[in-house]
Amino acid sequence: KATRIEDAFGWVMGARLLHVHRDVCQTPFLRQMRDWHPDGNGPDDGLDAVAGCILHDPVRLPRVDMPVKRADWRGIGGIFRAESHFNP
């Protein structure tokens, strides 16, 4: 149970992606989060339930805007053949 809670909340909180509705503040959930310890025997049913939801939810990656296409910095482009006096 502790591993599941750590796996679910670890990356979400590390990425600062955990958002809760203001009504959640009136429930034991925040207290369970604050007091939770992986080796503890405290109440964690709310954390476990939410962890299950997080782990079953598909990961939604943020939209990444592609950079603006810029003019070629190499000038006219094309192929250039350089004279070489190299003998291997």
CSV table of N, CA and C in Angstrom, one decimal, residues 27-75:
chain,number,residue,atom,x,y,z
A,27,THR,N,-12.1,17.7,4.1
A,27,THR,CA,-12.0,16.3,4.4
A,27,THR,C,-10.7,15.9,5.1
A,28,PRO,N,-10.6,14.7,5.5
A,28,PRO,CA,-9.4,14.2,6.2
A,28,PRO,C,-8.2,14.0,5.2
A,29,PHE,N,-8.4,14.2,3.9
A,29,PHE,CA,-7.4,13.9,2.9
A,29,PHE,C,-6.1,14.7,3.2
A,30,LEU,N,-6.2,16.0,3.4
A,30,LEU,CA,-5.0,16.8,3.5
A,30,LEU,C,-4.2,16.4,4.8
A,31,ARG,N,-5.0,16.1,5.9
A,31,ARG,CA,-4.4,15.7,7.1
A,31,ARG,C,-3.6,14.4,6.9
A,32,GLN,N,-4.3,13.5,6.1
A,32,GLN,CA,-3.6,12.2,5.8
A,32,GLN,C,-2.3,12.4,5.0
A,33,MET,N,-2.4,13.3,4.1
A,33,MET,CA,-1.1,13.6,3.3
A,33,MET,C,0.0,14.2,4.2
A,34,ARG,N,-0.4,15.1,5.1
A,34,ARG,CA,0.6,15.8,6.0
A,34,ARG,C,1.2,14.8,6.9
A,35,ASP,N,0.4,13.9,7.5
A,35,ASP,CA,0.8,13.0,8.5
A,35,ASP,C,1.3,11.7,8.0
A,36,TRP,N,1.2,11.4,6.7
A,36,TRP,CA,1.5,10.1,6.2
A,36,TRP,C,3.0,9.8,6.2
A,37,HIS,N,3.4,8.6,6.6
A,37,HIS,CA,4.7,8.1,6.6
A,37,HIS,C,4.7,6.7,6.1
A,38,PRO,N,5.6,6.3,5.2
A,38,PRO,CA,5.6,5.0,4.6
A,38,PRO,C,5.7,3.8,5.6
A,39,ASP,N,6.3,4.1,6.7
A,39,ASP,CA,6.4,3.0,7.8
A,39,ASP,C,5.3,3.2,8.8
A,40,GLY,N,4.5,4.2,8.7
A,40,GLY,CA,3.5,4.4,9.8
A,40,GLY,C,2.3,3.6,9.6
A,41,ASN,N,1.5,3.6,10.7
A,41,ASN,CA,0.2,2.8,10.7
A,41,ASN,C,-1.0,3.7,10.8
A,42,GLY,N,-0.8,5.0,10.4
A,42,GLY,CA,-1.9,6.0,10.5
A,42,GLY,C,-2.9,5.8,9.4
A,43,PRO,N,-4.0,6.5,9.5
A,43,PRO,CA,-5.0,6.3,8.4
A,43,PRO,C,-4.5,6.8,7.1
A,44,ASP,N,-4.7,6.0,6.1
A,44,ASP,CA,-4.3,6.4,4.7
A,44,ASP,C,-5.2,5.9,3.7
A,45,ASP,N,-6.5,5.6,4.0
A,45,ASP,CA,-7.4,5.1,3.1
A,45,ASP,C,-7.7,6.1,1.9
A,46,GLY,N,-7.8,7.4,2.3
A,46,GLY,CA,-8.0,8.4,1.3
A,46,GLY,C,-6.9,8.5,0.3
A,47,LEU,N,-5.6,8.5,0.9
A,47,LEU,CA,-4.4,8.5,0.0
A,47,LEU,C,-4.4,7.3,-0.9
A,48,ASP,N,-4.7,6.1,-0.4
A,48,ASP,CA,-4.7,4.9,-1.2
A,48,ASP,C,-5.7,5.0,-2.3
A,49,ALA,N,-6.9,5.5,-2.0
A,49,ALA,CA,-7.9,5.6,-3.0
A,49,ALA,C,-7.5,6.5,-4.2
A,50,VAL,N,-7.0,7.7,-3.8
A,50,VAL,CA,-6.5,8.6,-4.8
A,50,VAL,C,-5.3,8.1,-5.6
A,51,ALA,N,-4.4,7.4,-4.9
A,51,ALA,CA,-3.3,6.8,-5.5
A,51,ALA,C,-3.7,5.8,-6.6
A,52,GLY,N,-4.7,5.0,-6.3
A,52,GLY,CA,-5.3,4.1,-7.3
A,52,GLY,C,-5.8,4.9,-8.5
A,53,CYS,N,-6.5,6.0,-8.3
A,53,CYS,CA,-7.0,6.8,-9.4
A,53,CYS,C,-5.9,7.4,-10.3
A,54,ILE,N,-4.9,7.9,-9.6
A,54,ILE,CA,-3.8,8.5,-10.3
A,54,ILE,C,-3.1,7.5,-11.2
A,55,LEU,N,-2.9,6.3,-10.6
A,55,LEU,CA,-2.1,5.2,-11.4
A,55,LEU,C,-2.9,4.7,-12.5
A,56,HIS,N,-4.3,4.8,-12.5
A,56,HIS,CA,-5.1,4.3,-13.6
A,56,HIS,C,-5.4,5.4,-14.6
A,57,ASP,N,-5.1,6.6,-14.3
A,57,ASP,CA,-5.3,7.7,-15.2
A,57,ASP,C,-4.2,7.8,-16.2
A,58,PRO,N,-4.5,7.9,-17.5
A,58,PRO,CA,-3.4,8.1,-18.5
A,58,PRO,C,-2.6,9.3,-18.3
A,59,VAL,N,-1.4,9.3,-18.6
A,59,VAL,CA,-0.5,10.5,-18.4
A,59,VAL,C,-0.8,11.4,-19.5
A,60,ARG,N,-1.1,12.7,-19.1
A,60,ARG,CA,-1.4,13.7,-20.1
A,60,ARG,C,-0.2,14.6,-20.2
A,61,LEU,N,0.5,14.6,-21.3
A,61,LEU,CA,1.7,15.4,-21.5
A,61,LEU,C,1.2,16.8,-21.9
A,62,PRO,N,1.9,17.8,-21.4
A,62,PRO,CA,1.6,19.2,-21.8
A,62,PRO,C,1.9,19.4,-23.3
A,63,ARG,N,1.1,20.3,-23.9
A,63,ARG,CA,1.4,20.7,-25.3
A,63,ARG,C,2.7,21.4,-25.4
A,64,VAL,N,3.4,21.1,-26.4
A,64,VAL,CA,4.7,21.8,-26.6
A,64,VAL,C,4.6,22.5,-28.0
A,65,ASP,N,4.7,23.8,-27.9
A,65,ASP,CA,4.6,24.5,-29.2
A,65,ASP,C,5.9,24.4,-29.9
A,66,MET,N,5.8,24.1,-31.2
A,66,MET,CA,7.0,24.0,-32.0
A,66,MET,C,7.6,25.4,-32.3
A,67,PRO,N,9.0,25.4,-32.4
A,67,PRO,CA,9.6,26.7,-32.6
A,67,PRO,C,9.2,27.3,-34.0
A,68,VAL,N,9.3,28.6,-34.1
A,68,VAL,CA,9.0,29.2,-35.4
A,68,VAL,C,10.1,28.8,-36.4
A,69,LYS,N,9.7,28.5,-37.6
A,69,LYS,CA,10.6,28.1,-38.7
A,69,LYS,C,11.4,29.3,-39.1
A,70,ARG,N,12.7,29.2,-39.0
A,70,ARG,CA,13.6,30.4,-39.3
A,70,ARG,C,14.3,30.1,-40.7
A,71,ALA,N,14.8,31.2,-41.3
A,71,ALA,CA,15.5,31.1,-42.5
A,71,ALA,C,16.8,30.4,-42.2
A,72,ASP,N,17.3,29.7,-43.2
A,72,ASP,CA,18.5,28.9,-43.1
A,72,ASP,C,19.7,29.8,-42.8
A,73,TRP,N,20.4,29.6,-41.7
A,73,TRP,CA,21.5,30.4,-41.3
A,73,TRP,C,22.8,30.3,-42.1
A,74,ARG,N,22.8,29.2,-43.0
A,74,ARG,CA,24.0,29.0,-43.8
A,74,ARG,C,24.0,29.7,-45.1
A,75,GLY,N,23.1,30.7,-45.3
A,75,GLY,CA,23.1,31.5,-46.5
A,75,GLY,C,22.4,30.8,-47.7
